[in-house]
Short mmCIF file of C-alpha atoms in Angstrom, two decimals:
data_model
loop_
_atom_site.label_atom_id
_atom_site.label_comp_id
_atom_site.label_asym_id
_atom_site.label_seq_id
_atom_site.Cartn_x
_atom_site.Cartn_y
_atom_site.Cartn_z
CA MET A 1 -3.65 -33.63 16.96
CA THR A 2 -3.75 -37.26 17.96
CA SER A 3 -6.32 -39.29 19.79
CA SER A 4 -7.15 -39.07 23.45
CA THR A 5 -6.42 -42.09 25.62
CA MET A 6 -9.18 -44.45 26.68
CA GLU A 7 -9.40 -42.87 30.14
CA GLU A 8 -9.96 -39.27 29.06
CA GLU A 9 -13.32 -37.61 29.57
CA VAL A 10 -16.17 -38.56 27.26
CA LYS A 11 -19.16 -36.34 26.61
CA LEU A 12 -22.14 -36.99 24.34
CA LEU A 13 -24.28 -34.19 22.96
CA GLY A 14 -27.59 -35.78 22.04
CA ALA A 15 -31.31 -35.17 21.83
CA TRP A 16 -34.30 -37.24 22.80
CA PRO A 17 -35.76 -39.11 20.91
CA SER A 18 -33.29 -39.05 18.04
CA PRO A 19 -32.39 -42.59 16.92
CA TYR A 20 -28.98 -41.21 15.84
CA SER A 21 -28.36 -40.14 19.41
CA TYR A 22 -29.36 -43.60 20.64
CA ARG A 23 -26.86 -45.31 18.33
CA VAL A 24 -24.07 -43.70 20.30
CA LEU A 25 -25.79 -44.29 23.65
CA TRP A 26 -26.03 -47.98 22.79
CA ALA A 27 -22.37 -48.22 21.80
CA LEU A 28 -21.33 -46.44 25.02
CA SER A 29 -23.48 -48.85 26.99
CA LEU A 30 -22.29 -51.99 25.18
CA LYS A 31 -18.65 -51.00 25.62
CA ASP A 32 -19.23 -49.94 29.22
CA ILE A 33 -17.76 -46.47 28.73
CA LYS A 34 -18.35 -43.74 31.31
CA TYR A 35 -19.64 -40.52 29.83
CA GLU A 36 -21.44 -37.28 30.56
CA TYR A 37 -24.65 -36.76 28.62
CA VAL A 38 -25.74 -33.32 27.44
CA GLU A 39 -29.33 -33.05 26.19
CA GLU A 40 -29.56 -30.49 23.40
CA ASP A 41 -32.65 -28.42 22.64
CA LEU A 42 -32.63 -28.55 18.84
CA SER A 43 -34.89 -25.50 18.59
CA ASN A 44 -32.28 -23.55 20.54
CA LYS A 45 -28.86 -25.06 19.85
CA SER A 46 -26.17 -24.44 22.43
CA ASP A 47 -22.94 -22.58 21.72
CA LEU A 48 -21.20 -25.81 22.64
CA LEU A 49 -22.95 -27.74 19.88
CA LEU A 50 -22.24 -25.02 17.33
CA LYS A 51 -18.59 -25.00 18.39
CA TYR A 52 -18.23 -28.78 18.26
CA ASN A 53 -20.14 -29.32 15.02
CA PRO A 54 -19.84 -26.14 12.96
CA VAL A 55 -20.33 -27.98 9.65
CA TYR A 56 -23.70 -29.65 10.30
CA LYS A 57 -24.77 -28.18 13.67
CA LYS A 58 -26.39 -31.53 14.48
CA ILE A 59 -26.36 -34.16 17.16
CA PRO A 60 -24.98 -36.61 18.06
CA VAL A 61 -21.50 -35.27 18.78
CA LEU A 62 -19.05 -37.32 20.82
CA VAL A 63 -16.40 -35.29 22.58
CA HIS A 64 -13.39 -37.26 23.78
CA GLY A 65 -10.71 -35.43 25.77
CA GLY A 66 -12.10 -32.18 24.34
CA LYS A 67 -11.96 -33.39 20.73
CA PRO A 68 -15.28 -33.55 18.89
CA ILE A 69 -16.46 -36.21 16.43
CA SER A 70 -19.70 -35.82 14.45
CA GLU A 71 -21.83 -38.11 12.26
CA SER A 72 -23.03 -41.24 14.00
CA LEU A 73 -21.32 -43.75 11.69
CA VAL A 74 -18.00 -41.91 12.00
CA ILE A 75 -18.48 -41.83 15.78
CA LEU A 76 -19.18 -45.58 15.90
CA GLU A 77 -16.02 -46.41 13.92
CA TYR A 78 -13.99 -44.11 16.20
CA MET A 79 -15.41 -45.79 19.29
CA GLU A 80 -14.64 -49.22 17.88
CA GLU A 81 -11.00 -48.25 17.34
CA THR A 82 -10.55 -46.43 20.65
CA TRP A 83 -12.42 -48.89 22.92
CA PRO A 84 -11.98 -52.31 21.32
CA GLN A 85 -13.76 -54.23 24.13
CA ASN A 86 -17.10 -55.82 23.13
CA PRO A 87 -16.40 -55.25 19.45
CA LEU A 88 -19.14 -54.01 17.13
CA LEU A 89 -17.33 -55.16 14.01
CA PRO A 90 -16.02 -58.66 13.20
CA GLN A 91 -12.32 -59.32 12.69
CA ASP A 92 -12.36 -60.53 9.09
CA PRO A 93 -12.05 -57.70 6.51
CA TYR A 94 -14.73 -59.16 4.23
CA ASP A 95 -17.22 -59.52 7.10
CA ARG A 96 -16.39 -55.95 8.15
CA ALA A 97 -17.06 -54.79 4.60
CA MET A 98 -20.47 -56.51 4.67
CA ALA A 99 -21.32 -54.88 8.01
CA ARG A 100 -20.39 -51.46 6.61
CA PHE A 101 -22.25 -52.12 3.36
CA TRP A 102 -25.50 -52.85 5.20
CA ALA A 103 -25.00 -50.01 7.66
CA LYS A 104 -24.64 -47.66 4.67
CA PHE A 105 -27.70 -49.22 3.03
CA GLY A 106 -29.70 -48.52 6.17
CA GLU A 107 -28.48 -44.92 6.23
CA ASP A 108 -29.04 -44.26 2.52
CA LYS A 109 -32.57 -45.68 2.58
CA SER A 110 -33.78 -43.82 5.66
CA PRO A 111 -35.29 -40.92 3.63
CA ILE A 112 -37.67 -43.51 2.10
CA PHE A 113 -38.97 -44.35 5.57
CA MET A 114 -39.09 -40.68 6.56
CA ALA A 115 -41.26 -40.14 3.50
CA ILE A 116 -44.11 -42.24 4.93
CA PHE A 117 -44.15 -39.96 7.93
CA ILE A 118 -44.15 -36.67 6.07
CA THR A 119 -46.62 -37.51 3.28
CA VAL A 120 -50.32 -38.24 2.96
CA GLY A 121 -52.66 -40.01 0.55
CA GLU A 122 -51.28 -41.34 -2.71
CA GLU A 123 -47.77 -40.04 -2.02
CA GLN A 124 -47.74 -41.90 1.27
CA GLU A 125 -48.94 -45.12 -0.38
CA LYS A 126 -46.14 -44.86 -2.90
CA ALA A 127 -43.59 -44.27 -0.13
CA ALA A 128 -44.96 -47.23 1.84
CA LYS A 129 -44.54 -49.51 -1.17
CA GLU A 130 -40.92 -48.38 -1.59
CA ALA A 131 -40.24 -48.81 2.12
CA LYS A 132 -41.56 -52.38 2.06
CA GLU A 133 -39.17 -53.15 -0.81
CA GLN A 134 -36.26 -52.05 1.38
CA LEU A 135 -37.58 -54.18 4.25
CA THR A 136 -37.70 -57.17 1.89
CA ILE A 137 -34.05 -56.63 0.98
CA LEU A 138 -33.12 -56.39 4.66
CA GLU A 139 -35.17 -59.46 5.54
CA GLU A 140 -33.83 -61.68 2.78
CA GLN A 141 -30.35 -60.44 1.99
CA ALA A 142 -29.04 -58.57 5.01
CA LEU A 143 -30.46 -60.65 7.85
CA GLY A 144 -31.30 -64.02 6.30
CA GLU A 145 -31.13 -66.82 8.86
CA LYS A 146 -28.89 -64.96 11.30
CA ARG A 147 -29.99 -64.00 14.80
CA PHE A 148 -28.65 -60.50 14.35
CA PHE A 149 -27.33 -58.56 11.37
CA GLY A 150 -23.93 -58.95 13.01
CA GLY A 151 -24.28 -62.75 13.32
CA ASP A 152 -24.66 -64.36 16.73
CA LYS A 153 -24.32 -61.10 18.57
CA ILE A 154 -25.27 -57.53 17.69
CA GLY A 155 -22.90 -55.33 15.76
CA LEU A 156 -22.61 -52.09 13.85
CA THR A 157 -25.41 -52.92 11.41
CA ASP A 158 -27.84 -53.80 14.20
CA ILE A 159 -27.09 -50.51 15.92
CA VAL A 160 -27.57 -48.48 12.73
CA LEU A 161 -30.84 -50.31 11.98
CA GLY A 162 -31.90 -50.21 15.62
CA TRP A 163 -34.46 -47.52 14.86
CA LEU A 164 -36.52 -50.25 13.14
CA ALA A 165 -36.81 -51.94 16.51
CA GLY A 166 -37.42 -48.98 18.78
CA TRP A 167 -39.05 -46.38 16.55
CA LEU A 168 -40.72 -47.86 13.49
CA ASP A 169 -43.84 -49.14 15.20
CA VAL A 170 -44.41 -45.75 16.88
CA ILE A 171 -43.93 -43.96 13.57
CA GLU A 172 -46.30 -46.44 11.91
CA GLU A 173 -48.94 -45.73 14.53
CA ALA A 174 -48.50 -41.94 14.25
CA ALA A 175 -48.56 -42.08 10.43
CA GLY A 176 -51.51 -44.48 10.33
CA LEU A 177 -50.11 -47.45 8.44
CA LYS A 178 -48.28 -50.71 9.05
CA LEU A 179 -45.11 -51.71 7.23
CA LEU A 180 -43.29 -54.33 9.30
CA GLU A 181 -46.00 -56.98 9.57
CA ALA A 182 -44.94 -60.20 11.32
CA GLU A 183 -46.45 -62.43 8.61
CA THR A 184 -44.68 -60.60 5.77
CA PHE A 185 -41.35 -60.10 7.55
CA PRO A 186 -41.02 -62.94 10.07
CA ARG A 187 -37.24 -62.70 10.39
CA LEU A 188 -37.17 -58.92 10.87
CA HIS A 189 -40.03 -59.20 13.30
CA ALA A 190 -38.12 -61.78 15.34
CA TRP A 191 -34.98 -59.64 15.18
CA VAL A 192 -36.91 -56.63 16.55
CA GLN A 193 -37.97 -58.63 19.64
CA ARG A 194 -34.46 -60.02 20.08
CA PHE A 195 -32.75 -56.63 19.67
CA LYS A 196 -34.91 -55.00 22.33
CA GLU A 197 -33.88 -57.67 24.85
CA VAL A 198 -30.11 -57.31 24.43
CA PRO A 199 -28.44 -56.12 27.66
CA GLY A 200 -27.16 -52.63 26.96
CA ILE A 201 -29.97 -51.93 24.51
CA LYS A 202 -32.89 -52.96 26.76
CA GLU A 203 -32.10 -50.28 29.35
CA GLN A 204 -31.57 -47.61 26.67
CA LEU A 205 -34.80 -47.51 24.72
CA PRO A 206 -36.95 -44.39 24.71
CA ASP A 207 -40.30 -44.64 26.47
CA ARG A 208 -42.93 -45.73 23.94
CA ASP A 209 -45.80 -43.68 25.32
CA GLU A 210 -43.74 -40.50 25.39
CA MET A 211 -42.51 -41.18 21.86
CA LEU A 212 -46.04 -41.71 20.59
CA VAL A 213 -47.13 -38.33 21.97
CA TYR A 214 -44.07 -36.71 20.39
CA TYR A 215 -44.49 -38.28 16.94
CA LYS A 216 -48.24 -37.80 16.87
CA GLN A 217 -47.73 -34.09 17.52
CA LYS A 218 -45.15 -33.89 14.76
CA ARG A 219 -47.42 -35.74 12.37
CA GLU A 220 -50.30 -33.33 13.10
CA MET A 221 -48.07 -30.32 12.46
CA LEU A 222 -46.82 -31.84 9.19
CA ILE A 223 -50.32 -32.64 7.96
CA ALA A 224 -51.44 -29.11 8.78
CA SER A 225 -48.61 -27.71 6.69
CA VAL A 226 -49.24 -29.91 3.61
CA THR A 227 -53.04 -29.87 3.60
CA PRO A 228 -54.47 -26.84 1.79
CA MET B 29 -18.34 -70.10 -15.81
CA GLU B 30 -16.53 -67.19 -14.20
CA LYS B 31 -12.77 -67.54 -14.04
CA GLN B 32 -11.52 -67.35 -10.46
CA SER B 33 -9.26 -64.32 -10.98
CA GLU B 34 -8.00 -63.26 -7.58
CA VAL B 35 -9.02 -59.60 -7.83
CA LYS B 36 -11.55 -58.33 -10.32
CA LEU B 37 -12.94 -54.81 -10.62
CA PHE B 38 -16.19 -54.08 -12.44
CA GLY B 39 -16.31 -50.45 -13.49
CA THR B 40 -16.89 -47.84 -16.14
CA TRP B 41 -14.07 -45.72 -17.49
CA SER B 42 -15.77 -42.38 -16.89
CA SER B 43 -16.87 -42.96 -13.30
CA GLY B 44 -14.86 -41.25 -10.59
CA TYR B 45 -16.10 -43.84 -8.08
CA CYS B 46 -14.37 -46.54 -10.14
CA THR B 47 -11.22 -44.42 -10.50
CA ARG B 48 -11.06 -44.44 -6.69
CA ILE B 49 -10.71 -48.21 -6.61
CA GLU B 50 -8.14 -48.36 -9.41
CA LEU B 51 -6.03 -45.76 -7.61
CA ALA B 52 -6.14 -47.73 -4.37
CA LEU B 53 -5.29 -51.07 -6.02
CA LYS B 54 -2.41 -49.54 -7.97
CA LEU B 55 -1.06 -47.70 -4.93
CA LYS B 56 -0.95 -50.96 -3.02
CA GLY B 57 0.56 -52.83 -5.96
CA ILE B 58 -2.37 -55.27 -6.18
CA PRO B 59 -2.76 -56.91 -9.57
CA TYR B 60 -6.34 -56.96 -10.79
CA GLU B 61 -8.48 -57.72 -13.79
CA TYR B 62 -10.63 -54.83 -14.94
CA VAL B 63 -14.04 -55.45 -16.48
CA GLU B 64 -15.64 -52.55 -18.34
CA GLU B 65 -19.41 -52.47 -17.87
CA ASP B 66 -21.95 -50.95 -20.21
CA LEU B 67 -24.41 -49.40 -17.77
CA SER B 68 -27.15 -49.26 -20.39
CA ASN B 69 -26.81 -53.04 -20.73
CA LYS B 70 -25.58 -54.42 -17.42
CA SER B 71 -23.94 -57.82 -17.45
CA ASP B 72 -25.48 -60.77 -15.61
CA LEU B 73 -22.25 -61.00 -13.68
CA LEU B 74 -22.53 -57.43 -12.37
CA ILE B 75 -26.12 -58.02 -11.27
CA HIS B 76 -25.07 -61.29 -9.65
CA HIS B 77 -22.28 -59.55 -7.71
CA ASN B 78 -24.28 -56.45 -6.76
CA PRO B 79 -27.93 -57.49 -6.66
CA VAL B 80 -28.87 -54.74 -4.18
CA HIS B 81 -27.70 -51.69 -6.16
CA LYS B 82 -26.68 -53.10 -9.56
CA LYS B 83 -23.99 -50.42 -9.77
CA VAL B 84 -20.27 -50.02 -10.30
CA PRO B 85 -17.68 -50.18 -8.84
CA VAL B 86 -17.78 -53.75 -7.52
CA LEU B 87 -14.64 -55.43 -6.28
CA VAL B 88 -14.64 -59.21 -6.41
CA HIS B 89 -11.89 -60.82 -4.37
CA ASN B 90 -11.58 -64.62 -4.48
CA GLY B 91 -15.16 -64.79 -5.67
CA LYS B 92 -16.55 -62.55 -2.91
CA ALA B 93 -18.10 -59.25 -3.99
CA ILE B 94 -17.97 -55.86 -2.27
CA ALA B 95 -19.88 -52.79 -3.47
CA GLU B 96 -19.90 -49.07 -2.51
CA SER B 97 -16.63 -47.26 -3.16
CA LEU B 98 -15.93 -46.10 0.41
CA VAL B 99 -16.61 -49.60 1.76
CA ILE B 100 -14.30 -51.05 -0.89
CA LEU B 101 -11.51 -48.59 -0.01
CA GLU B 102 -11.71 -49.55 3.68
CA TYR B 103 -11.60 -53.22 2.68
CA ILE B 104 -8.54 -52.72 0.50
CA ASP B 105 -6.70 -50.92 3.31
CA GLU B 106 -7.63 -53.61 5.84
CA HIS B 107 -7.05 -56.73 3.79
CA TRP B 108 -3.83 -55.58 2.12
CA ASN B 109 -2.62 -53.77 5.20
CA HIS B 110 0.93 -53.23 3.98
CA THR B 111 2.20 -49.76 3.13
CA PRO B 112 1.31 -47.39 1.72
CA LYS B 113 -1.65 -47.10 4.07
CA LEU B 114 -4.70 -45.30 2.79
CA LEU B 115 -5.98 -44.26 6.21
CA PRO B 116 -3.83 -42.72 8.97
CA ALA B 117 -3.03 -44.83 12.04
CA ASP B 118 -4.54 -42.55 14.67
CA PRO B 119 -8.30 -43.05 15.35
CA TYR B 120 -9.03 -39.31 15.62
CA GLU B 121 -7.25 -38.62 12.33
CA ARG B 122 -9.18 -41.50 10.76
CA ALA B 123 -12.44 -40.00 12.05
CA LYS B 124 -11.60 -36.69 10.37
CA VAL B 125 -10.82 -38.42 7.07
CA ARG B 126 -14.09 -40.38 7.18
CA PHE B 127 -16.07 -37.27 8.13
CA TRP B 128 -14.81 -35.30 5.13
CA ALA B 129 -15.06 -38.24 2.71
CA ASN B 130 -18.72 -38.56 3.68
CA PHE B 131 -19.25 -34.79 3.42
CA TYR B 132 -17.76 -34.77 -0.07
CA ASP B 133 -20.02 -37.60 -1.25
CA GLN B 134 -23.18 -36.51 0.54
CA LYS B 135 -23.00 -32.73 0.13
CA PHE B 136 -20.56 -31.75 -2.60
CA GLY B 137 -21.32 -34.57 -5.05
CA PRO B 138 -25.07 -33.90 -5.13
CA SER B 139 -24.45 -30.14 -5.46
CA ILE B 140 -22.43 -30.82 -8.61
CA TYR B 141 -25.15 -33.14 -9.88
CA ASN B 142 -27.66 -30.31 -9.44
CA ILE B 143 -25.55 -28.11 -11.73
CA ILE B 144 -25.36 -30.82 -14.36
CA THR B 145 -29.12 -31.41 -14.36
CA SER B 146 -30.34 -27.82 -14.38
CA LYS B 147 -30.40 -24.85 -16.75
CA GLY B 148 -30.74 -21.08 -16.69
CA LYS B 149 -31.59 -19.41 -13.39
CA GLU B 150 -31.91 -22.76 -11.64
CA GLN B 151 -28.40 -23.66 -12.72
CA GLU B 152 -27.02 -20.30 -11.59
CA LYS B 153 -28.43 -20.99 -8.12
CA ALA B 154 -27.02 -24.54 -8.22
CA ILE B 155 -23.58 -23.14 -9.05
CA GLU B 156 -23.77 -20.68 -6.14
CA ASP B 157 -24.85 -23.48 -3.77
CA SER B 158 -22.00 -25.67 -4.96
CA ARG B 159 -19.49 -22.90 -4.39
CA GLU B 160 -20.82 -22.48 -0.83
CA VAL B 161 -20.40 -26.19 -0.16
CA LEU B 162 -16.90 -26.13 -1.63
CA LYS B 163 -16.01 -23.23 0.65
CA VAL B 164 -17.14 -25.18 3.73
CA PHE B 165 -15.16 -28.19 2.51
CA GLU B 166 -12.02 -26.17 1.80
CA GLU B 167 -12.09 -24.42 5.19
CA GLY B 168 -12.74 -27.70 6.94
CA ILE B 169 -9.83 -29.43 5.23
CA GLU B 170 -7.47 -26.57 6.09
CA ARG B 171 -8.61 -26.66 9.71
CA ASP B 172 -8.45 -30.44 10.10
CA PHE B 173 -5.35 -31.26 8.04
CA PRO B 174 -3.01 -28.32 8.57
CA ALA B 175 0.38 -28.32 6.91
CA LYS B 176 -0.13 -31.61 5.07
CA SER B 177 1.55 -31.36 1.72
CA PRO B 178 1.36 -32.02 -1.18
CA PHE B 179 -1.41 -34.51 -0.37
CA LEU B 180 -3.54 -34.79 2.76
CA ASN B 181 -1.85 -38.09 3.47
CA GLY B 182 1.59 -36.48 3.10
CA GLY B 183 3.86 -37.81 0.36
CA THR B 184 1.56 -40.46 -1.08
CA LEU B 185 -2.11 -40.34 -1.96
CA GLY B 186 -4.37 -41.39 0.87
CA PHE B 187 -8.05 -42.14 1.40
CA LEU B 188 -9.33 -38.58 1.20
CA ASP B 189 -6.97 -37.62 -1.64
CA ILE B 190 -8.35 -40.57 -3.61
CA VAL B 191 -11.99 -39.82 -2.77
CA VAL B 192 -11.69 -36.19 -3.85
CA GLY B 193 -9.10 -36.46 -6.61
CA SER B 194 -10.95 -39.20 -8.50
CA THR B 195 -13.63 -36.70 -9.44
CA ALA B 196 -12.14 -33.26 -8.75
CA CYS B 197 -9.10 -33.91 -10.96
CA ASN B 198 -11.49 -33.90 -13.91
CA PHE B 199 -12.40 -30.29 -13.15
CA LYS B 200 -11.14 -28.97 -16.50
CA ALA B 201 -13.67 -31.19 -18.28
CA PHE B 202 -16.40 -30.08 -15.90
CA ASN B 203 -15.54 -26.39 -16.28
CA GLU B 204 -15.54 -26.79 -20.06
CA VAL B 205 -18.90 -28.55 -20.37
CA PHE B 206 -20.94 -27.03 -17.57
CA ALA B 207 -19.66 -24.13 -15.52
CA VAL B 208 -16.66 -22.93 -13.64
CA VAL B 209 -17.01 -24.18 -10.06
CA PHE B 210 -13.39 -25.04 -9.45
CA ASP B 211 -11.88 -21.55 -9.55
CA PRO B 212 -8.26 -21.14 -8.35
CA GLU B 213 -8.97 -17.54 -7.39
CA LYS B 214 -11.97 -18.38 -5.21
CA ASN B 215 -10.60 -21.64 -3.77
CA PRO B 216 -6.80 -21.44 -3.96
CA ALA B 217 -6.04 -24.09 -1.34
CA PHE B 218 -8.47 -26.62 -2.79
CA CYS B 219 -7.33 -26.04 -6.37
CA SER B 220 -3.62 -26.25 -5.57
CA TRP B 221 -4.24 -29.56 -3.76
CA VAL B 222 -6.25 -30.91 -6.70
CA THR B 223 -3.60 -29.71 -9.17
CA ALA B 224 -0.86 -31.46 -7.18
CA MET B 225 -2.90 -34.66 -7.38
CA LYS B 226 -3.62 -34.19 -11.06
CA ASP B 227 0.10 -33.88 -11.76
CA CYS B 228 1.16 -37.03 -9.97
CA PRO B 229 2.06 -39.95 -12.29
CA LEU B 230 -0.41 -42.42 -10.74
CA MET B 231 -3.32 -40.03 -11.22
CA LYS B 232 -2.23 -39.16 -14.77
CA GLU B 233 -2.25 -42.79 -15.85
CA THR B 234 -5.56 -43.59 -14.13
CA LEU B 235 -7.81 -40.63 -14.92
CA PRO B 236 -10.00 -40.84 -18.02
CA PRO B 237 -8.58 -38.96 -21.02
CA HIS B 238 -9.80 -35.34 -21.04
CA ASP B 239 -11.21 -35.13 -24.57
CA ARG B 240 -12.97 -38.46 -24.31
CA LEU B 241 -14.53 -37.39 -21.01
CA VAL B 242 -15.66 -34.03 -22.40
CA ALA B 243 -17.29 -35.79 -25.34
CA LYS B 244 -19.03 -38.29 -23.10
CA ILE B 245 -20.44 -35.88 -20.52
CA SER B 246 -21.51 -33.41 -23.22
CA LYS B 247 -23.40 -36.14 -25.01
CA PHE B 248 -24.87 -37.66 -21.88
CA PHE B 249 -25.96 -34.56 -20.02
CA LEU B 250 -26.42 -31.75 -22.50
CA LYS B 251 -29.58 -32.30 -24.44
CA PRO B 252 -29.87 -30.37 -27.70
CA PRO B 253 -32.43 -27.52 -27.49
CA LYS B 254 -35.90 -28.37 -28.79
CA ALA B 255 -36.56 -27.10 -32.31
#
């Protein structure tokens, strides 16, 4: 089975407010691709989702000409190869390797950030300390003096780390602590403001107030389940 | 002062992740210098080249370092883009390869690690879980790469063959030291694919020697019972 052509129908199965879902929404927006969006209720997954992603049963799933692709990083690479306009990856193989390295770093470290949301007390303090160490690495080694992780314009790494821009401060507020302080992480802080202003991203950010309600509710439920 | 060798690979002989890179370099006919690392005493050079993770494998090409085996494999295929190609040409086929490579590393790998690091009832459960994951993997491969033989890339080893074969081809050592997970009766398609890879000359010359591997993993993972 070979790929669909650029013009064939594109469908995205996603769920608000999943940052993974938004990665694909951003790429669709940046590449100016027409698509149909299907909002999934993750507490009641559709037959379509189960058919298109039998292995993980998760969103996002991109369906192109009837052929499904799962896992956001795999989807992004597929999109880059199928719709090369407004590229998310640089041309040079070494620069591409660096983009992928940092995208993977972001992915692999996300459980550390999740941990601050699902823990309390001493455990949460420990998780916060670990999370700040990852932010330091991102600030100093991944971003450095660049405007974006991708260089002068946003790329794959920015999209994968985009949750730091649109979600982290809501999660911090819901979890009751601050990680990404402007004084400690001036470059990341500046990147967050810059990222949110990029055309294609700006119009596709979840509503902050709605997100805060959502994450506060989740946090309350989690605390209730861990507190004796 | 580090000699500017064109291609240098930092690795350890028993690591499947490092085997992946050697297979790819050899397949493509790329000459390289191999540097064996002692992970209990990491060299300054390794830490310099991979400050973020301090792990192997690290590929250093013209002085520039790349870490993470899947990232390195993509780099090798892109920079030395002559045949044989590691990834297929078609984007949808490439997506399937990447999906299953990630599944293998994120789901199957850890399930094997759980077997290695547990005992008794806990280990029995870990073995069952691993078999479940292997079943999903095997069915998925059959569904997504039908009629590809003897390797998923056809006649030569490709990306997914390398990712899986680099560890799975050591299954005899694993079965001997820990438990039988790779069972030809339970997973005939998977095992015949792995056996085909194991028998190919390139794999034979690159895999760690069986007895040496058994000795190493026994020593490293099996602690003697407390007196």
